[in-house]
Short mmCIF file of C-alpha atoms in Angstrom, two decimals:
data_model
loop_
_atom_site.label_atom_id
_atom_site.label_comp_id
_atom_site.label_asym_id
_atom_site.label_seq_id
_atom_site.Cartn_x
_atom_site.Cartn_y
_atom_site.Cartn_z
CA MET Q 1 0.00 0.00 0.00
CA THR Q 2 1.50 3.32 -1.05
CA PHE Q 3 0.32 5.18 2.05
CA ILE Q 4 2.75 3.15 4.19
CA LYS Q 5 5.67 4.83 2.41
CA LYS Q 6 4.49 8.23 3.56
CA LEU Q 7 4.61 7.43 7.27
CA VAL Q 8 7.35 8.90 9.39
CA PRO Q 9 10.09 6.54 10.64
CA TRP Q 10 9.05 6.74 14.31
CA PHE Q 11 5.61 5.49 13.43
CA LYS Q 12 6.98 2.50 11.57
CA MET Q 13 9.09 1.59 14.56
CA ALA Q 14 6.29 2.15 17.05
CA ILE Q 15 3.74 0.12 15.09
CA ALA Q 16 6.29 -2.67 14.71
CA ILE Q 17 6.74 -2.72 18.49
CA VAL Q 18 2.97 -2.90 19.00
CA PHE Q 19 2.77 -5.79 16.54
CA LEU Q 20 5.62 -7.67 18.23
CA LEU Q 21 3.92 -7.13 21.59
CA SER Q 22 0.69 -8.50 20.11
CA LEU Q 23 2.50 -11.55 18.76
CA ALA Q 24 4.15 -12.23 22.11
CA LEU Q 25 0.89 -11.91 24.04
CA HIS Q 26 -0.95 -14.24 21.68
CA PHE Q 27 1.66 -16.98 21.29
CA TRP Q 28 3.40 -17.11 24.67
CA GLY Q 29 2.24 -20.16 26.61
CA LEU Q 30 -0.37 -21.00 23.98
CA SER Q 31 -0.46 -24.68 24.99
CA ARG Q 32 -0.48 -23.90 28.71
CA PHE Q 33 -3.71 -25.83 29.29
CA ASN Q 34 -3.57 -29.26 27.68
CA SER Q 35 -7.34 -29.54 27.46
CA LEU Q 36 -10.36 -28.14 25.63
CA VAL Q 37 -11.20 -24.69 27.02
CA PHE Q 38 -14.82 -23.47 26.98
CA ASP Q 39 -16.36 -23.88 23.49
CA GLU Q 40 -13.26 -25.67 22.22
CA VAL Q 41 -15.18 -28.79 23.28
CA TYR Q 42 -17.46 -28.09 20.30
CA TYR Q 43 -15.34 -26.29 17.76
CA VAL Q 44 -12.26 -28.51 17.84
CA LYS Q 45 -14.47 -31.56 17.51
CA TYR Q 46 -16.43 -30.00 14.63
CA ALA Q 47 -13.19 -28.98 12.93
CA TYR Q 48 -11.87 -32.52 13.16
CA ASN Q 49 -15.18 -33.81 11.78
CA TYR Q 50 -14.57 -31.73 8.66
CA LEU Q 51 -11.12 -33.29 8.30
CA THR Q 52 -12.58 -36.80 8.57
CA ASN Q 53 -15.75 -36.11 6.52
CA THR Q 54 -17.95 -36.89 9.51
CA PRO Q 55 -21.49 -35.41 9.39
CA LEU Q 56 -22.34 -32.81 12.04
CA PHE Q 57 -24.81 -30.09 12.96
CA ASP Q 58 -23.80 -26.71 14.32
CA ALA Q 59 -25.99 -23.68 14.96
CA HIS Q 60 -23.50 -21.37 13.21
CA PRO Q 61 -22.09 -21.20 9.67
CA PRO Q 62 -18.97 -23.30 9.11
CA LEU Q 63 -16.12 -20.92 8.20
CA GLY Q 64 -14.78 -20.57 11.76
CA LYS Q 65 -14.54 -24.35 12.07
CA TYR Q 66 -12.87 -24.57 8.65
CA MET Q 67 -10.17 -22.21 9.91
CA ILE Q 68 -9.56 -24.39 12.95
CA ALA Q 69 -9.52 -27.49 10.73
CA ILE Q 70 -6.90 -25.85 8.49
CA ALA Q 71 -4.86 -25.00 11.60
CA ILE Q 72 -5.03 -28.61 12.80
CA SER Q 73 -4.03 -29.94 9.38
CA ILE Q 74 -1.03 -27.61 9.08
CA GLY Q 75 -0.08 -28.13 12.73
CA ASN Q 76 -0.09 -31.90 12.35
CA TYR Q 77 1.88 -31.73 9.12
CA PHE Q 78 4.63 -29.64 10.72
CA HIS Q 79 4.32 -31.41 14.11
CA PHE Q 80 3.50 -28.28 16.13
CA GLY Q 81 3.85 -28.82 19.88
CA GLN Q 82 3.95 -32.61 19.79
CA ASP Q 83 5.51 -32.73 23.26
CA THR Q 84 2.05 -31.81 24.66
CA VAL Q 85 -0.90 -33.76 23.26
CA ASN Q 86 -4.37 -34.89 24.35
CA ASN Q 87 -7.03 -37.27 23.12
CA TYR Q 88 -10.22 -35.28 23.80
CA VAL Q 89 -11.59 -35.59 20.24
CA GLY Q 90 -10.71 -39.25 19.83
CA VAL Q 91 -7.29 -38.67 18.28
CA GLN Q 92 -4.06 -37.24 19.65
CA LEU Q 93 -3.85 -33.49 19.01
CA SER Q 94 -1.54 -30.82 20.28
CA PRO Q 95 -3.25 -27.74 21.79
CA LEU Q 96 -0.83 -25.65 19.75
CA SER Q 97 -2.09 -27.27 16.53
CA TYR Q 98 -5.67 -26.14 17.04
CA ARG Q 99 -4.90 -22.74 18.59
CA TRP Q 100 -2.09 -21.23 16.53
CA MET Q 101 -4.31 -19.92 13.70
CA ASN Q 102 -6.50 -18.02 16.17
CA ALA Q 103 -3.40 -16.53 17.77
CA LEU Q 104 -2.03 -15.39 14.41
CA VAL Q 105 -5.32 -13.79 13.37
CA GLY Q 106 -5.66 -12.08 16.76
CA SER Q 107 -2.09 -10.76 16.48
CA LEU Q 108 -2.98 -9.04 13.21
CA LEU Q 109 -6.06 -7.23 14.53
CA PRO Q 110 -4.15 -4.21 15.96
CA LEU Q 111 -2.52 -3.61 12.57
CA ILE Q 112 -5.88 -3.63 10.77
CA VAL Q 113 -7.51 -1.33 13.33
CA GLY Q 114 -4.51 1.00 13.13
CA ALA Q 115 -4.76 0.99 9.32
CA ILE Q 116 -8.45 1.92 9.52
CA ALA Q 117 -7.63 4.78 11.89
CA TYR Q 118 -4.95 6.03 9.52
CA GLN Q 119 -7.23 5.83 6.49
CA LEU Q 120 -9.86 7.86 8.32
CA SER Q 121 -7.53 10.56 9.61
CA ARG Q 122 -4.13 10.42 7.87
CA ARG Q 123 -2.61 10.84 11.34
CA PRO Q 124 0.02 8.29 12.44
CA SER Q 125 -0.53 9.15 16.10
CA TYR Q 126 -4.22 8.25 15.89
CA ALA Q 127 -3.39 4.98 14.14
CA LEU Q 128 -0.78 4.08 16.75
CA ILE Q 129 -3.07 4.77 19.72
CA ALA Q 130 -5.91 2.78 18.13
CA ALA Q 131 -3.57 -0.16 17.49
CA LEU Q 132 -2.24 0.00 21.06
CA PHE Q 133 -5.73 0.02 22.56
CA THR Q 134 -6.70 -3.01 20.46
CA THR Q 135 -3.61 -4.85 21.70
CA CYS Q 136 -4.52 -4.05 25.30
CA ASP Q 137 -8.01 -5.55 25.27
CA GLY Q 138 -8.47 -8.67 27.35
CA LEU Q 139 -11.50 -10.17 25.60
CA LEU Q 140 -9.92 -10.02 22.14
CA LEU Q 141 -6.76 -11.56 23.60
CA VAL Q 142 -8.59 -14.43 25.31
CA GLU Q 143 -10.80 -15.20 22.31
CA SER Q 144 -7.76 -15.42 20.04
CA ARG Q 145 -5.69 -17.68 22.31
CA TYR Q 146 -8.14 -20.57 22.11
CA ALA Q 147 -9.80 -22.42 19.24
CA LEU Q 148 -12.96 -20.28 19.26
CA ILE Q 149 -14.64 -18.63 16.28
CA ASN Q 150 -15.60 -15.07 17.29
CA ILE Q 151 -12.15 -13.72 16.47
CA TYR Q 152 -12.61 -14.71 12.80
CA LEU Q 153 -15.90 -12.83 12.63
CA VAL Q 154 -14.21 -9.64 13.85
CA PHE Q 155 -11.12 -10.16 11.70
CA PHE Q 156 -12.99 -10.55 8.41
CA GLY Q 157 -15.46 -7.79 9.33
CA ILE Q 158 -12.86 -5.10 10.00
CA LEU Q 159 -10.72 -6.27 7.08
CA GLY Q 160 -13.74 -5.77 4.83
CA GLN Q 161 -14.13 -2.26 6.20
CA LEU Q 162 -10.45 -1.50 5.59
CA PHE Q 163 -10.71 -2.64 1.96
CA PHE Q 164 -13.80 -0.48 1.54
CA LEU Q 165 -12.02 2.63 2.87
CA LEU Q 166 -9.08 1.95 0.55
CA ALA Q 167 -11.46 1.53 -2.40
CA LEU Q 168 -12.92 4.98 -1.80
CA GLN Q 169 -9.56 6.51 -2.72
CA GLN Q 170 -8.90 4.54 -5.90
CA LYS Q 171 -9.97 4.82 -9.51
CA ALA Q 172 -11.43 2.35 -11.99
CA PHE Q 173 -9.86 -1.13 -11.83
CA SER Q 174 -8.13 -0.73 -8.45
CA ARG Q 175 -11.37 0.50 -6.93
CA TRP Q 176 -13.33 -2.52 -8.20
CA VAL Q 177 -10.67 -4.95 -7.00
CA LEU Q 178 -10.75 -3.49 -3.50
CA LEU Q 179 -14.57 -3.40 -3.44
CA THR Q 180 -14.57 -7.06 -4.48
CA ALA Q 181 -12.12 -7.89 -1.69
CA SER Q 182 -14.34 -5.97 0.72
CA GLY Q 183 -17.42 -7.94 -0.36
CA ILE Q 184 -15.54 -11.23 0.01
CA CYS Q 185 -14.50 -10.33 3.55
CA PHE Q 186 -18.03 -9.33 4.54
CA GLY Q 187 -19.33 -12.63 3.16
CA ALA Q 188 -16.64 -14.45 5.14
CA SER Q 189 -17.58 -12.62 8.34
CA ALA Q 190 -21.20 -13.72 7.93
CA GLY Q 191 -19.85 -17.20 7.16
CA VAL Q 192 -18.51 -17.37 10.72
CA LYS Q 193 -21.67 -16.17 12.46
CA TRP Q 194 -24.69 -14.32 11.15
CA ASN Q 195 -23.97 -11.30 13.35
CA GLY Q 196 -20.91 -10.72 11.16
CA LEU Q 197 -23.35 -8.89 8.88
CA ALA Q 198 -23.21 -5.99 11.35
CA PHE Q 199 -19.94 -4.80 9.78
CA LEU Q 200 -21.66 -4.67 6.40
CA LEU Q 201 -24.65 -2.91 7.94
CA GLY Q 202 -22.30 -0.21 9.26
CA ILE Q 203 -21.10 0.48 5.71
CA TYR Q 204 -24.66 0.64 4.44
CA LEU Q 205 -25.60 3.15 7.13
CA ILE Q 206 -22.76 5.56 6.49
CA TRP Q 207 -23.28 5.30 2.71
CA ILE Q 208 -26.96 6.17 3.17
CA CYS Q 209 -26.04 9.09 5.44
CA ALA Q 210 -23.63 10.43 2.82
CA TRP Q 211 -26.36 10.41 0.17
CA VAL Q 212 -28.88 11.99 2.55
CA MET Q 213 -26.45 14.82 3.29
CA ARG Q 214 -25.71 15.29 -0.39
CA TRP Q 215 -29.45 15.50 -1.08
CA ALA Q 216 -29.94 17.96 1.80
CA GLN Q 217 -27.15 20.17 0.46
CA ARG Q 218 -28.33 20.22 -3.12
CA GLY Q 219 -28.33 23.78 -4.38
CA ASN Q 220 -25.45 24.62 -2.00
CA PRO Q 221 -22.43 23.46 -4.00
CA THR Q 222 -20.06 25.91 -2.33
CA PRO Q 223 -20.32 25.30 1.38
CA ASN Q 224 -19.29 27.81 3.96
CA PRO Q 225 -18.23 26.70 7.41
CA SER Q 226 -20.13 27.59 10.51
CA PRO Q 227 -18.66 30.37 12.61
CA SER Q 228 -19.01 28.07 15.60
CA THR Q 229 -16.48 25.58 14.28
CA GLY Q 230 -13.40 27.68 14.77
CA ARG Q 231 -10.52 29.02 12.72
CA GLY Q 232 -9.22 25.61 11.63
CA ALA Q 233 -12.59 24.61 10.24
CA ARG Q 234 -12.91 27.94 8.37
CA ALA Q 235 -9.54 27.38 6.78
CA GLU Q 236 -10.59 23.89 5.76
CA GLY Q 237 -13.80 25.26 4.33
CA GLN Q 238 -11.84 27.80 2.32
CA ARG Q 239 -9.63 25.06 0.91
CA GLY Q 240 -12.70 23.06 -0.05
CA ARG Q 241 -14.44 25.88 -1.96
CA GLY Q 242 -15.15 25.49 -5.64
CA ARG Q 243 -13.86 21.94 -6.10
CA GLU Q 244 -14.86 18.38 -5.41
CA VAL Q 245 -12.77 15.67 -3.84
CA GLU Q 246 -11.15 13.63 -6.61
CA TRP Q 247 -10.72 9.87 -6.63
CA GLY Q 248 -7.31 8.88 -5.32
CA ARG Q 249 -6.43 12.41 -4.18
CA VAL Q 250 -7.58 12.53 -0.59
CA THR Q 251 -5.51 15.12 1.24
CA ASP Q 252 -4.76 15.47 4.95
CA SER Q 253 -7.78 17.77 5.34
CA GLN Q 254 -10.17 15.29 3.76
CA SER Q 255 -11.67 11.92 4.61
CA PRO Q 256 -12.08 9.03 2.17
CA LEU Q 257 -15.69 8.94 3.38
CA GLN Q 258 -16.26 12.17 1.45
CA ASN Q 259 -16.08 9.98 -1.66
CA LEU Q 260 -19.00 7.79 -0.58
CA THR Q 261 -21.47 9.33 -3.00
CA ARG Q 262 -19.23 8.35 -5.92
CA ILE Q 263 -20.44 4.79 -5.31
CA ASN Q 264 -23.95 4.39 -6.67
CA ILE Q 265 -26.73 2.02 -5.66
CA PHE Q 266 -25.89 -0.53 -8.38
CA GLN Q 267 -22.28 -0.79 -7.25
CA ILE Q 268 -23.33 -1.16 -3.62
CA VAL Q 269 -25.83 -3.89 -4.50
CA PHE Q 270 -23.27 -5.81 -6.57
CA TYR Q 271 -20.06 -5.45 -4.58
CA LEU Q 272 -21.57 -5.34 -1.11
CA GLY Q 273 -24.69 -7.40 -1.74
CA VAL Q 274 -24.29 -9.97 -4.49
CA ILE Q 275 -20.62 -10.78 -3.86
CA PRO Q 276 -21.04 -11.35 -0.07
CA ALA Q 277 -24.08 -13.55 -0.78
CA ILE Q 278 -22.13 -15.65 -3.31
CA VAL Q 279 -19.19 -16.00 -0.92
CA TYR Q 280 -21.53 -16.99 1.90
CA TYR Q 281 -23.10 -19.70 -0.26
CA LEU Q 282 -19.73 -21.02 -1.46
CA ILE Q 283 -18.57 -21.34 2.14
CA TRP Q 284 -21.32 -23.88 2.74
CA ILE Q 285 -20.35 -26.24 -0.11
CA PRO Q 286 -17.88 -28.45 1.86
CA HIS Q 287 -20.35 -28.70 4.73
CA LEU Q 288 -23.21 -29.67 2.40
CA GLN Q 289 -21.05 -32.30 0.71
CA ILE Q 290 -20.41 -33.94 4.08
CA ASN Q 291 -24.03 -33.53 5.22
CA ALA Q 292 -25.67 -34.53 1.95
CA LYS Q 293 -29.05 -35.35 3.50
CA THR Q 294 -29.77 -31.71 4.41
CA GLY Q 295 -30.16 -28.98 1.83
CA PHE Q 296 -29.01 -25.35 2.11
CA TRP Q 297 -32.40 -23.84 2.99
CA GLU Q 298 -33.48 -26.71 5.25
CA LEU Q 299 -30.23 -26.40 7.18
CA HIS Q 300 -30.80 -22.67 7.69
CA GLN Q 301 -34.31 -23.33 8.95
CA GLN Q 302 -32.86 -25.77 11.49
CA MET Q 303 -30.27 -23.22 12.61
CA LEU Q 304 -32.85 -20.45 12.94
CA GLY Q 305 -35.15 -22.77 14.87
CA PHE Q 306 -32.33 -23.62 17.26
CA HIS Q 307 -31.77 -19.94 18.10
CA GLU Q 308 -35.48 -19.17 18.35
CA ARG Q 309 -36.10 -22.05 20.76
CA MET Q 310 -33.22 -21.15 23.05
CA GLN Q 311 -34.37 -19.33 26.16
CA SER Q 312 -32.43 -17.00 28.44
CA GLY Q 313 -31.46 -16.81 32.08
CA PRO Q 314 -29.13 -18.66 34.46
CA LYS Q 315 -31.05 -21.93 34.00
CA VAL Q 316 -29.94 -21.98 30.37
CA HIS Q 317 -26.35 -20.92 31.09
CA PRO Q 318 -24.84 -19.34 34.22
CA TYR Q 319 -23.08 -16.66 32.17
CA CYS Q 320 -26.00 -15.40 30.10
CA SER Q 321 -25.97 -11.61 29.99
CA ARG Q 322 -28.23 -8.99 28.42
CA TRP Q 323 -27.01 -6.48 25.86
CA TYR Q 324 -27.19 -3.46 28.18
CA THR Q 325 -24.70 -5.05 30.61
CA TRP Q 326 -21.93 -5.44 28.04
CA PRO Q 327 -20.50 -1.88 27.85
CA LEU Q 328 -20.12 -1.89 31.64
CA MET Q 329 -18.73 -5.45 31.60
CA LEU Q 330 -21.10 -6.59 34.35
CA ARG Q 331 -21.04 -10.31 33.48
CA PRO Q 332 -17.80 -11.65 31.99
CA ILE Q 333 -17.36 -15.39 31.45
CA VAL Q 334 -15.05 -17.84 33.18
CA TYR Q 335 -13.56 -19.92 30.37
CA PHE Q 336 -11.27 -21.99 32.58
CA TYR Q 337 -10.88 -22.40 36.33
CA GLU Q 338 -8.80 -24.99 38.17
CA THR Q 339 -7.12 -25.05 41.56
CA ALA Q 340 -3.84 -26.88 41.99
CA THR Q 341 -2.91 -27.88 45.55
CA SER Q 342 -0.50 -30.80 45.28
CA LYS Q 343 2.86 -31.19 43.59
CA SER Q 344 2.80 -34.96 44.10
CA GLU Q 345 -0.51 -35.36 42.23
CA PRO Q 346 -0.46 -32.79 39.39
CA ILE Q 347 -3.53 -32.21 37.23
CA PRO Q 348 -2.66 -33.37 33.68
CA SER Q 349 -4.18 -30.31 32.01
CA LEU Q 350 -2.27 -27.83 34.21
CA PRO Q 351 1.37 -26.72 34.35
CA PRO Q 352 3.36 -27.67 37.47
CA LEU Q 353 2.82 -25.55 40.58
CA PRO Q 354 5.16 -22.55 40.81
CA ALA Q 355 8.15 -22.97 43.10
CA GLY Q 356 7.22 -22.32 46.74
CA ALA Q 357 3.49 -22.26 46.10
CA GLU Q 358 1.16 -24.48 48.12
CA LYS Q 359 -1.96 -23.54 46.16
CA ALA Q 360 -2.50 -21.82 42.84
CA ILE Q 361 -5.57 -20.79 40.91
CA TYR Q 362 -5.46 -21.05 37.14
CA ASP Q 363 -8.21 -18.86 35.76
CA VAL Q 364 -9.06 -17.61 32.25
CA HIS Q 365 -11.63 -14.84 32.27
CA ALA Q 366 -13.28 -13.69 29.05
CA MET Q 367 -13.43 -10.06 30.10
CA GLY Q 368 -12.30 -6.82 28.59
CA ASN Q 369 -9.79 -4.36 29.97
CA PRO Q 370 -11.98 -2.52 32.52
CA ALA Q 371 -10.29 0.86 32.01
CA LEU Q 372 -10.44 0.53 28.24
CA TRP Q 373 -14.07 -0.59 28.15
CA TRP Q 374 -15.40 1.95 30.65
CA LEU Q 375 -13.51 4.85 29.10
CA GLY Q 376 -14.59 3.59 25.68
CA ALA Q 377 -18.26 3.64 26.72
CA ILE Q 378 -17.85 7.24 27.87
CA ALA Q 379 -16.11 8.10 24.58
CA ILE Q 380 -19.04 6.75 22.55
CA LEU Q 381 -21.43 8.96 24.56
CA VAL Q 382 -19.19 11.98 23.94
CA LEU Q 383 -19.07 11.27 20.21
CA VAL Q 384 -22.84 10.83 20.02
CA ALA Q 385 -23.31 14.13 21.87
CA GLU Q 386 -20.92 15.91 19.50
CA LEU Q 387 -22.71 14.57 16.45
CA GLY Q 388 -26.08 15.43 17.98
CA LYS Q 389 -24.94 18.99 18.59
CA ARG Q 390 -23.76 19.38 15.00
CA VAL Q 391 -27.00 17.95 13.60
CA TRP Q 392 -29.04 20.27 15.81
CA VAL Q 393 -27.09 23.34 14.70
CA TRP Q 394 -27.29 22.30 11.05
CA ALA Q 395 -31.03 21.63 11.23
CA ASN Q 396 -31.80 24.91 12.98
CA ILE Q 397 -29.76 27.08 10.65
CA SER Q 398 -31.10 25.26 7.58
CA GLY Q 399 -34.64 25.78 8.91
CA ASN Q 400 -34.01 29.51 9.15
CA GLY Q 401 -33.37 29.65 5.42
CA GLU Q 402 -29.62 30.21 5.78
CA PRO Q 403 -28.12 27.09 4.18
CA ASN Q 404 -24.82 28.80 3.45
CA GLN Q 405 -24.09 29.32 7.12
CA VAL Q 406 -23.23 25.71 7.87
CA TYR Q 407 -22.00 22.66 6.05
CA PHE Q 408 -22.41 19.36 7.86
CA PRO Q 409 -20.12 17.60 8.28
CA GLN Q 410 -17.64 20.21 7.22
CA GLN Q 411 -14.58 18.65 8.79
CA LYS Q 412 -12.82 15.36 8.28
CA GLU Q 413 -13.15 14.80 12.02
CA LEU Q 414 -16.93 14.73 11.85
CA TRP Q 415 -16.77 12.02 9.21
CA ILE Q 416 -14.64 9.99 11.64
CA LEU Q 417 -17.24 10.45 14.37
CA LEU Q 418 -20.02 9.43 12.01
CA TYR Q 419 -18.11 6.33 10.95
CA VAL Q 420 -17.40 5.27 14.54
CA VAL Q 421 -20.88 5.92 15.91
CA LEU Q 422 -22.79 4.28 13.05
CA ASN Q 423 -20.60 1.19 13.06
CA TYR Q 424 -20.86 0.93 16.82
CA ALA Q 425 -24.64 1.16 16.59
CA ALA Q 426 -24.74 -1.46 13.81
CA ASN Q 427 -22.77 -3.91 15.94
CA PHE Q 428 -24.54 -3.22 19.24
CA LEU Q 429 -28.14 -2.06 18.88
CA PRO Q 430 -29.53 -5.09 16.95
CA TRP Q 431 -29.01 -7.16 20.11
CA ILE Q 432 -31.79 -5.22 21.83
CA LYS Q 433 -34.40 -7.38 20.08
CA VAL Q 434 -32.67 -10.70 20.79
CA THR Q 435 -34.41 -12.72 23.54
CA ARG Q 436 -32.28 -15.88 23.58
CA CYS Q 437 -29.33 -16.35 25.95
CA THR Q 438 -26.53 -14.02 24.87
CA PHE Q 439 -22.96 -13.60 26.05
CA ILE Q 440 -20.51 -10.75 26.46
CA TYR Q 441 -18.32 -11.96 23.59
CA LEU Q 442 -21.09 -10.85 21.21
CA TYR Q 443 -20.01 -7.30 22.03
CA MET Q 444 -16.57 -7.85 20.46
CA GLY Q 445 -17.48 -6.25 17.13
CA ALA Q 446 -18.75 -3.10 18.83
CA THR Q 447 -15.62 -2.83 21.01
CA ILE Q 448 -13.47 -2.19 17.93
CA PHE Q 449 -15.34 1.06 17.39
CA THR Q 450 -15.19 2.04 21.06
CA PHE Q 451 -11.41 1.71 20.78
CA LEU Q 452 -11.41 3.88 17.65
CA GLY Q 453 -13.65 6.44 19.35
CA LEU Q 454 -11.59 6.56 22.53
CA ALA Q 455 -8.33 6.73 20.56
CA TRP Q 456 -9.72 9.71 18.62
CA LEU Q 457 -10.49 11.55 21.84
CA VAL Q 458 -7.16 10.72 23.48
CA GLU Q 459 -5.18 11.71 20.41
CA ARG Q 460 -6.93 15.08 20.26
CA TRP Q 461 -6.25 15.63 23.96
CA LEU Q 462 -2.56 14.85 23.47
CA HIS Q 463 -2.32 17.46 20.70
CA SER Q 464 -4.30 20.07 22.58
CA PRO Q 465 -2.58 23.36 23.57
CA LYS Q 466 -4.25 23.04 26.98
CA PRO Q 467 -2.07 21.25 29.58
CA ARG Q 468 -5.15 19.89 31.34
CA LEU Q 469 -6.32 18.05 28.21
CA ARG Q 470 -2.83 16.74 27.46
CA MET Q 471 -2.68 15.38 30.99
CA MET Q 472 -6.07 13.73 30.48
CA GLY Q 473 -4.73 11.96 27.38
CA VAL Q 474 -1.60 10.73 29.16
CA THR Q 475 -3.67 9.61 32.15
CA ALA Q 476 -6.09 7.64 29.96
CA ILE Q 477 -3.25 5.75 28.27
CA PHE Q 478 -1.56 5.10 31.61
CA LEU Q 479 -4.76 3.74 33.18
CA ILE Q 480 -5.38 1.43 30.22
CA LEU Q 481 -1.84 0.05 30.31
CA LEU Q 482 -1.97 -0.32 34.10
CA ALA Q 483 -5.31 -2.14 34.01
CA PHE Q 484 -4.10 -4.44 31.24
CA SER Q 485 -1.02 -5.37 33.26
CA PHE Q 486 -3.09 -5.91 36.42
CA TRP Q 487 -5.62 -8.26 34.79
CA LEU Q 488 -3.12 -9.93 32.43
CA PRO Q 489 -2.85 -13.08 34.63
CA VAL Q 490 -6.56 -13.84 34.15
CA TYR Q 491 -6.26 -13.28 30.40
CA LEU Q 492 -3.28 -15.62 30.04
CA GLY Q 493 -4.26 -18.12 32.74
CA LEU Q 494 -1.18 -17.48 34.87
CA PRO Q 495 -1.07 -19.02 38.37
CA LEU Q 496 -2.47 -16.77 41.10
CA SER Q 497 -2.71 -17.13 44.82
CA PRO Q 498 -6.28 -17.07 46.20
CA GLN Q 499 -5.66 -13.55 47.50
CA ALA Q 500 -4.31 -12.31 44.15
CA PHE Q 501 -7.31 -13.81 42.36
CA LYS Q 502 -9.75 -12.24 44.79
CA ILE Q 503 -8.42 -8.69 44.38
CA ARG Q 504 -8.96 -8.95 40.61
CA MET Q 505 -12.61 -9.92 40.98
CA TRP Q 506 -14.07 -6.50 41.80
CA PHE Q 507 -17.73 -7.51 41.62
CA PRO Q 508 -19.59 -10.70 42.59
CA SER Q 509 -21.00 -10.89 39.05
CA TRP Q 510 -17.46 -11.29 37.69
CA ILE Q 511 -17.07 -14.71 39.29
#
């Protein structure tokens, strides 16, 4: 990508350090628990069924299990981690063989999120902070250290969004190639779980908003900035007078999202409708060949019926949680919990007791970084309030018959806010209508946009001329890093004394 060449050397070094940190966090001690952790009891078995052509039924599309099956096949071929094996699926497998693909995909997430931030803003500092925040999230880390499927949903979803943003800046053939890649990724995300469609919905929403704003501003081809937006915005407005943004020539004062209306309804339907649907169908072909007695539509009716029949509450699963509890992280999930008390009788699935320890708790909690999640929730509210204020000003001035007094959104920054808020809403709000048992990991897609929103705020604070705001930015980063370090043992499953475990469980609902 040509934009990489334009980045300053310090950014290249810093982003490389973040990536190496991500790799270390995801791969270190990956086979620590020689067992099947949480839903690995299903997904590893299903993946092996695909390798042996054994019929199966799962309530989710098959791509996530294909990825685990590919990991097992490659891992067995190269003999990954053969010093530690188990027989939980009826054949000897190394935990490393069925987990390494998840770890690799999870390690790449910070780079993709950072690339999205850079495409939106053209600011290396924003990209770096967004990548760092993604690296420091506990739930993404836990989900990508075990053979689970949610990480693939997020990976393909945000990769599709990155390709779409890149396509907005290209011409002709390059644009169509990138839009095709975007459509393929969105189809793949839905091929992991149906809620992967939320990433595609976010693109639809911002594309519709762009056309609505273009329609509302018809007859006002030369926008003037609002006096309330400040000197920088006026200067940007002056630069934007009398010309349109050209394909492939997005400057530092522009957003690729300003090119959204160059994509018409037919292109959206084909590249982000037909192509994802074709990819989704193709994903099912290996599964249908193994399960020849069930057709495509009949299978989907069975899957839908499974989800509709599932109830909610602790009787269904002790870690069911409603959508409104997720941003506050009120009910995380215990993926693994074992207590080791004897060196003479070790538990086969656990590492040996640490030297000098009489008792150790090995715990893996599927929970986010509390500081990152709580600050991220506040950031989303701030961004919504900022957008609401701009819409209110725009609507009132337009209603007074003075359309030339305001142009919304007149700054690249407001396009960033719109992108973050709409994508967050697309990944979060549909869960309001879901009545079946749901879990906190379903919030993973929305968290990506809380990280982008919080990173945007923090980066602006750090560049503010006001010392108080700069201190707020530094404090936010410090708290996130401190919280990540404090809860790292329950992300990685490191041995803890009962007292150390207790001080990390701040609320009864966390246990």
